[in-house]
Short mmCIF file of N, CA and C in Angstrom, two decimals:
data_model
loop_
_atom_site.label_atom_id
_atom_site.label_comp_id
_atom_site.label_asym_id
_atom_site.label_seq_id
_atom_site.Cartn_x
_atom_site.Cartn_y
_atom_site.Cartn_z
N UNK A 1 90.19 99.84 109.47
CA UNK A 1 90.62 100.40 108.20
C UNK A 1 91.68 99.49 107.60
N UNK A 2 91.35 99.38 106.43
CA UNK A 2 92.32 98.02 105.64
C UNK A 2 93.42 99.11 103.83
N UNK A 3 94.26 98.94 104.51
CA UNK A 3 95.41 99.42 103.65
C UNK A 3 95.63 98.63 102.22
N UNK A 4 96.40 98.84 101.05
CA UNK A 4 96.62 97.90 100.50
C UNK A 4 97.98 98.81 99.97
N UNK A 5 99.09 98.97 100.10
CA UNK A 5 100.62 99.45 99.55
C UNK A 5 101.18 99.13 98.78
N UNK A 6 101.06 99.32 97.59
CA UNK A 6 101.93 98.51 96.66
C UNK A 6 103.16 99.37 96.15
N UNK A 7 104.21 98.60 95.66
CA UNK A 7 105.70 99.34 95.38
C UNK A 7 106.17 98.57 94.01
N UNK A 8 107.21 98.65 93.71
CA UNK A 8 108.21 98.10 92.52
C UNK A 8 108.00 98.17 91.13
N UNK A 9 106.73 99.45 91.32
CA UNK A 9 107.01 100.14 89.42
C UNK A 9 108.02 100.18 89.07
N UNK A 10 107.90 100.40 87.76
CA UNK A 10 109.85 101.50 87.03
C UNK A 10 109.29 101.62 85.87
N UNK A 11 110.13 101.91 85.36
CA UNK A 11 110.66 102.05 84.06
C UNK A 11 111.68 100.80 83.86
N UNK A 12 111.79 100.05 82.67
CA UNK A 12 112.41 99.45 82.35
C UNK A 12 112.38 99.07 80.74
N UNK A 13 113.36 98.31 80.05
CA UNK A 13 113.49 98.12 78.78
C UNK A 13 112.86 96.48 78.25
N UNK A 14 112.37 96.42 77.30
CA UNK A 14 111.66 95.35 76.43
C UNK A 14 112.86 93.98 77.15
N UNK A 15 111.80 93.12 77.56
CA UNK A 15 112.86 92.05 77.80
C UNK A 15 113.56 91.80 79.61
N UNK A 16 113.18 92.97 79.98
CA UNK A 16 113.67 93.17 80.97
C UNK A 16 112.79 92.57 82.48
N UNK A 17 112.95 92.91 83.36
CA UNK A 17 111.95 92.68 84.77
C UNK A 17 111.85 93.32 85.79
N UNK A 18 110.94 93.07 86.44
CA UNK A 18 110.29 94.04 87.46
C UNK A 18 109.59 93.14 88.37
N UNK A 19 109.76 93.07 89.94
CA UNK A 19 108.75 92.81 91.12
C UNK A 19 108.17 93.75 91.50
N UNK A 20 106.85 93.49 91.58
CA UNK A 20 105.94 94.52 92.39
C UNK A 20 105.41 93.58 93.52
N UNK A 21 105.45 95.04 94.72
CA UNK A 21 104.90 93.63 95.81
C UNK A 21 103.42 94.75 96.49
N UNK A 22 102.52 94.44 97.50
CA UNK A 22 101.41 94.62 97.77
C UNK A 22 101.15 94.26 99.43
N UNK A 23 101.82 94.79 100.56
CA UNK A 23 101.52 94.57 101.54
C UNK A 23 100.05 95.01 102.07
N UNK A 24 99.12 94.69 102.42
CA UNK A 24 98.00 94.06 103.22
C UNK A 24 98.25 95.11 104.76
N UNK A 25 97.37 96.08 105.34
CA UNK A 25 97.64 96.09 106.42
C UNK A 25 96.10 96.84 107.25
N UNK A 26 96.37 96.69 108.85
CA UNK A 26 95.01 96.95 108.96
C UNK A 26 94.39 95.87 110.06
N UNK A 27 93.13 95.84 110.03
CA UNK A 27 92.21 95.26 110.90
C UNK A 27 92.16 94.17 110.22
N UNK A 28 93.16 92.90 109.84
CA UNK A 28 92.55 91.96 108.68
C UNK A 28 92.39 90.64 109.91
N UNK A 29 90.89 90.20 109.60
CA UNK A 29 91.12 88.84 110.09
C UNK A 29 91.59 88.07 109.14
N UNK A 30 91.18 87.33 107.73
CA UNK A 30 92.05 86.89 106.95
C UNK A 30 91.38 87.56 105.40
N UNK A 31 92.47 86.79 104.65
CA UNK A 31 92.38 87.23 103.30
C UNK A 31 92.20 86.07 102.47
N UNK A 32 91.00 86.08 101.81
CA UNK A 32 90.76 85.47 100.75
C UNK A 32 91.56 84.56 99.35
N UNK A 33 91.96 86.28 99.10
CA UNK A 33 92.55 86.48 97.77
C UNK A 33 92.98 87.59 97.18
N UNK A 34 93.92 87.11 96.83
CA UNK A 34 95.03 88.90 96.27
C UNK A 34 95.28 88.42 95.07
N UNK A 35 95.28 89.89 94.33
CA UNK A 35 95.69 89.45 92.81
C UNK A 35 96.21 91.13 92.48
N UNK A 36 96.64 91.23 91.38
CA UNK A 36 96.91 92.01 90.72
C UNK A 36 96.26 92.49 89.06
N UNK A 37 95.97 93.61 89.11
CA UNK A 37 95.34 94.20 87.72
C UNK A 37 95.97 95.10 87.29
N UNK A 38 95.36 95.40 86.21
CA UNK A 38 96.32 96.94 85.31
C UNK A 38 94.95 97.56 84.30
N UNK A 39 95.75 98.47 84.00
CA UNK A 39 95.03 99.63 83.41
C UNK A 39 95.35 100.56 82.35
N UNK A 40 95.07 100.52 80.84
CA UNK A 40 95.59 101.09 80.28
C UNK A 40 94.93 102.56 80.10
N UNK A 41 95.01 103.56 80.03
CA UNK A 41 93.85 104.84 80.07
C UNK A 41 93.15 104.48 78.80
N UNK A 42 92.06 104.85 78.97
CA UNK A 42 91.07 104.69 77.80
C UNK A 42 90.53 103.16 78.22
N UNK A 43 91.14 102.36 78.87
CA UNK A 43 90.79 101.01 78.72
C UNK A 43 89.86 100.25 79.83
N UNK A 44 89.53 98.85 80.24
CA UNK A 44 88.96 98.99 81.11
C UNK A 44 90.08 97.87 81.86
N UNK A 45 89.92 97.68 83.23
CA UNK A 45 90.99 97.62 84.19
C UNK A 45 90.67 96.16 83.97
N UNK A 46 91.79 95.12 83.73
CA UNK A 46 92.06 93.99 83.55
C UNK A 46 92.60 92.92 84.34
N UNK A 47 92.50 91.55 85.02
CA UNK A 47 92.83 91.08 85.88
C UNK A 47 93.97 90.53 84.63
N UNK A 48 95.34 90.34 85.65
CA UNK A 48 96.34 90.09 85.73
C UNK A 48 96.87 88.53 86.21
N UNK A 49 96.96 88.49 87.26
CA UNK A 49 96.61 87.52 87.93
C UNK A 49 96.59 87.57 89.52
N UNK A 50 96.10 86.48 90.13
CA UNK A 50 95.58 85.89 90.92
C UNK A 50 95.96 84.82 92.15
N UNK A 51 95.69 84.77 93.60
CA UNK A 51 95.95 83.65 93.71
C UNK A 51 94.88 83.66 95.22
N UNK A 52 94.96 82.73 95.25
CA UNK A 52 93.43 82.44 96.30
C UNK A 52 94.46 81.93 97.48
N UNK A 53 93.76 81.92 99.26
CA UNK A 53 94.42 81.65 100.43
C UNK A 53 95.32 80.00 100.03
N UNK A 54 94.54 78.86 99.22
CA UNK A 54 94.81 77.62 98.93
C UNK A 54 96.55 78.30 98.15
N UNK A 55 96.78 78.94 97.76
CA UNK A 55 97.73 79.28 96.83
C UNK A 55 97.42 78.80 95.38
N UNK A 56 96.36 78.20 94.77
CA UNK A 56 96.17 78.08 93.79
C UNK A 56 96.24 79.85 92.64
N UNK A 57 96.67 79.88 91.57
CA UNK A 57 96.54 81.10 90.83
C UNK A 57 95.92 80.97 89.49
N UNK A 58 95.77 81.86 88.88
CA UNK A 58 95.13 81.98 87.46
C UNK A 58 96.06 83.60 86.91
N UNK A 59 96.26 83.04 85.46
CA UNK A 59 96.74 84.55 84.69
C UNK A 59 96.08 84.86 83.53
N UNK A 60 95.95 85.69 83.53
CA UNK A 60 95.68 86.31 82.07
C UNK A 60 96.41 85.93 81.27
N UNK A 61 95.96 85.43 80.14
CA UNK A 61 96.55 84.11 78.35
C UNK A 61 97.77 85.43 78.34
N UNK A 62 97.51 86.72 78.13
CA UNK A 62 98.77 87.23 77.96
C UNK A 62 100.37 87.47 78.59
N UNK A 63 99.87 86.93 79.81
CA UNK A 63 101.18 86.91 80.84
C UNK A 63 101.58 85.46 80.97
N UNK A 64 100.41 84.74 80.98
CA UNK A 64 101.49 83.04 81.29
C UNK A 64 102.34 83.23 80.49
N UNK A 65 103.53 82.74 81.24
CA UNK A 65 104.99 81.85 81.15
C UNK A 65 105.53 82.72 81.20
N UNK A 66 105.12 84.18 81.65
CA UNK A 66 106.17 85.14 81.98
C UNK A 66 106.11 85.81 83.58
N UNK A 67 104.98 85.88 83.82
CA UNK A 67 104.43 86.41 85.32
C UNK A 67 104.31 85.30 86.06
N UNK A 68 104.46 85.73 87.60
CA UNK A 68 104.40 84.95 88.50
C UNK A 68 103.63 85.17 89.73
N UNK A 69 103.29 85.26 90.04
CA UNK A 69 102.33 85.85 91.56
C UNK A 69 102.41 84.70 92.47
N UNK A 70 102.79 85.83 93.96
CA UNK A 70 103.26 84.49 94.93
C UNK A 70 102.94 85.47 96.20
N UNK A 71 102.76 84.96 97.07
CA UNK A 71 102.04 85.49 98.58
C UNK A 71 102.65 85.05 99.24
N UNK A 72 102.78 85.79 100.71
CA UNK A 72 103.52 85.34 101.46
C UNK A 72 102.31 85.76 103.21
N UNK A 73 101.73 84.75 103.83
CA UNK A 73 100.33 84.73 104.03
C UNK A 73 100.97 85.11 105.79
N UNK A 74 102.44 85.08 105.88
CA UNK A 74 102.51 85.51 107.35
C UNK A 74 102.49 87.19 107.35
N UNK A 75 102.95 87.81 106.15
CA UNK A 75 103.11 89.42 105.85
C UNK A 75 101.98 89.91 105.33
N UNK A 76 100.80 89.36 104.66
CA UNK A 76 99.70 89.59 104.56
C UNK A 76 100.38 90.49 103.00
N UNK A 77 101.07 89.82 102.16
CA UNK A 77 101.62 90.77 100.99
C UNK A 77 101.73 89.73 99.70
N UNK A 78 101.91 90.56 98.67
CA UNK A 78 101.76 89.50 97.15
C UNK A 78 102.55 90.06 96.74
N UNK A 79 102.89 88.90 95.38
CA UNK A 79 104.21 89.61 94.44
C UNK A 79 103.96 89.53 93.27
N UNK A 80 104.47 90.18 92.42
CA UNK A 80 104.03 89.87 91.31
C UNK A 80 105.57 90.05 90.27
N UNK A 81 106.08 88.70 90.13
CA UNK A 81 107.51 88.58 89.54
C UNK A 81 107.28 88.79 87.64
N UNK A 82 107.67 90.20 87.52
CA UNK A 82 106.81 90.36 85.82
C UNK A 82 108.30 89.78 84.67
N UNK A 83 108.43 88.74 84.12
CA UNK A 83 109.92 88.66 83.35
C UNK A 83 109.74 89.00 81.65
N UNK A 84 110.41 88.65 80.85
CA UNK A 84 110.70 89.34 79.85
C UNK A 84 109.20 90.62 78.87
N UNK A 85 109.45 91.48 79.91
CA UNK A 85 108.39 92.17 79.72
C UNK A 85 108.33 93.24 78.23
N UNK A 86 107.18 93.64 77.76
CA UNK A 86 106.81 94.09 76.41
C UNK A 86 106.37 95.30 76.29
N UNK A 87 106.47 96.17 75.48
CA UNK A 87 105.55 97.24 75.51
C UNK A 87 104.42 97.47 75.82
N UNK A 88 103.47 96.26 75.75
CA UNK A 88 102.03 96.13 75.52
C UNK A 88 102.14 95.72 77.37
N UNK A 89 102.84 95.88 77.90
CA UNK A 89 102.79 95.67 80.07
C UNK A 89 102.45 96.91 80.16
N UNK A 90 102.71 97.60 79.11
CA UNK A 90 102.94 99.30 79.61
C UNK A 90 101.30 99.55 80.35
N UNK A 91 101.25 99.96 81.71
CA UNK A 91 100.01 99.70 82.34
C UNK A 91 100.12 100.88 83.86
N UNK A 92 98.97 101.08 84.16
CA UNK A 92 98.88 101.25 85.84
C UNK A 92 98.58 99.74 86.65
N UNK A 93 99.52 99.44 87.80
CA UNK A 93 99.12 98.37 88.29
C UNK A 93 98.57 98.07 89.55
N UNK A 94 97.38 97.53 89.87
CA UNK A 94 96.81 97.70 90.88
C UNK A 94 96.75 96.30 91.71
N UNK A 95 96.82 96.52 92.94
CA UNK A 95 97.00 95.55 93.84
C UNK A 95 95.39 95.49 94.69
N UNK A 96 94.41 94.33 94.35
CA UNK A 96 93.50 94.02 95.27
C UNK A 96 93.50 92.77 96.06
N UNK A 97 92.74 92.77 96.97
CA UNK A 97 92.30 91.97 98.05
C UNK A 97 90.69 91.79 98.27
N UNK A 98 90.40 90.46 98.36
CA UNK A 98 89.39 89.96 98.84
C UNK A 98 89.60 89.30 100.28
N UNK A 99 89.25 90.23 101.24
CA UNK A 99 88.98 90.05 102.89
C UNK A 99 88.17 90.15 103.92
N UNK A 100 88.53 89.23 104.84
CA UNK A 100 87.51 90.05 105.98
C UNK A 100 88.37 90.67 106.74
N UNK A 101 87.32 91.66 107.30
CA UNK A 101 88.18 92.73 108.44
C UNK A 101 87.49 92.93 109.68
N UNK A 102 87.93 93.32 110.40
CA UNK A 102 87.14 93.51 112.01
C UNK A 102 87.97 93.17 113.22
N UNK A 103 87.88 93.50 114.20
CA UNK A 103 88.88 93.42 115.29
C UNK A 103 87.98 91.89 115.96
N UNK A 104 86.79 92.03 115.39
CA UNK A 104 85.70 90.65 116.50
C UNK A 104 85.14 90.51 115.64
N UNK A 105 84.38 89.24 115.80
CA UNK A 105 82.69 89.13 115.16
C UNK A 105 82.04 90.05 115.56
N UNK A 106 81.03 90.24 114.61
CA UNK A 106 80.87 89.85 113.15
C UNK A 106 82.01 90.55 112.27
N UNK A 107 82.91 89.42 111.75
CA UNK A 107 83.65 90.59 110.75
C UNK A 107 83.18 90.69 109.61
N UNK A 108 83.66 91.74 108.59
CA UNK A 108 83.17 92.20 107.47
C UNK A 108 83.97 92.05 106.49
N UNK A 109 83.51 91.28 104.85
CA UNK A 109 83.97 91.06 103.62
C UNK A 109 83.97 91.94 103.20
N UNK A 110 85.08 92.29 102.47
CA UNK A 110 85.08 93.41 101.11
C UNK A 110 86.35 93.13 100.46
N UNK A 111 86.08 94.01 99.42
CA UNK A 111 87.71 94.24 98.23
C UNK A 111 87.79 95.66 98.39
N UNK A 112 89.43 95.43 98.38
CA UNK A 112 90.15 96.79 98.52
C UNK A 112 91.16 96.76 97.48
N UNK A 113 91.42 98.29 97.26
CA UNK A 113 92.47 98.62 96.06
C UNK A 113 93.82 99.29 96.67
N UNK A 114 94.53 98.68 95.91
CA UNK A 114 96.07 99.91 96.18
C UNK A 114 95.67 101.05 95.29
N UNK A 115 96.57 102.03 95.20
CA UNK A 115 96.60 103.29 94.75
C UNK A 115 97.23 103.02 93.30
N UNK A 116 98.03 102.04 92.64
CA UNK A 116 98.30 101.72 91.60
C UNK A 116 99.88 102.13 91.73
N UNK A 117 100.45 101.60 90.84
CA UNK A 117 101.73 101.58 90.55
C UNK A 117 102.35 101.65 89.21
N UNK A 118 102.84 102.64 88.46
CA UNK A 118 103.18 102.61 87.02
C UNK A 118 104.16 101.43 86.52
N UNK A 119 103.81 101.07 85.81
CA UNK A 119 105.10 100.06 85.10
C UNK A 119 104.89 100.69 83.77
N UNK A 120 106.30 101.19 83.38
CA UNK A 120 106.37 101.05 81.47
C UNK A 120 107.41 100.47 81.12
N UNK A 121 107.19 99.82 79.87
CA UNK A 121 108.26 99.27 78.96
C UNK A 121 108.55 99.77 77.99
N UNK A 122 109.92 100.41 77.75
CA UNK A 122 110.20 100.96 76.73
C UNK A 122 111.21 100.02 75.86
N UNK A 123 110.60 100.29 74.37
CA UNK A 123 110.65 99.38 73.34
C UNK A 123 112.07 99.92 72.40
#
């Protein structure tokens, strides 16, 4: 069974910042790739960004030069450093993983979700 925990919603003001992080736990042999998404209600759930085992990442045109996503591959956890943030962050944020899992061979690929995490920005 493969966990995914994520923490460091809030509330916060236009301009302001927030870390959210995403610990990994469980039967993992390794992990792929962790990224982070969001969700506005009514909307459909949006990748955020990204970063693959290489540490290479990708963001969504609306977050470069403000978001950061960074892993830390001995804790099996991601971060997601959000800075001068906007009303339009106002989101549910979800923490996935692309892994394998299994205690032995054959292990098994899949994606897993955190439970989400609120972030709003009030303007």
């Amino acid at each position: 069974q493969v966990q995914l925990v994520e923490s460091g919603g809030g509330l916060v003001q236009t301009g302001g910042s927030l870390r959210l992080s995403c610990a990994a736990s469980g039967s993992i042999f390794s992990i792929n790739a962790m990224g982070w998404y969001r969700q506005i209600p009514g909307k459909q759930r949006e990748l955020v960004a990204r970063i693959i085992s290489g540490g290479t990442s990708n963001y969504a045109d609306s977050v470069k030069g403000r978001f950061t996503i960074s892993r830390d591959n001995a804790k099996n956890t991601v971060y997601l450093q959000m800075n001068s943030l906007k009303p339009e962050d106002t989101a549910v944020y979800y923490c996935a993983a692309d892994l394998w899992s299994g205690s032995r061979f054959p292990y098994q690929r899949g994606d897993y979700w955190g439970q989400g995490t609120q972030v709003t920005v009030s303007s």
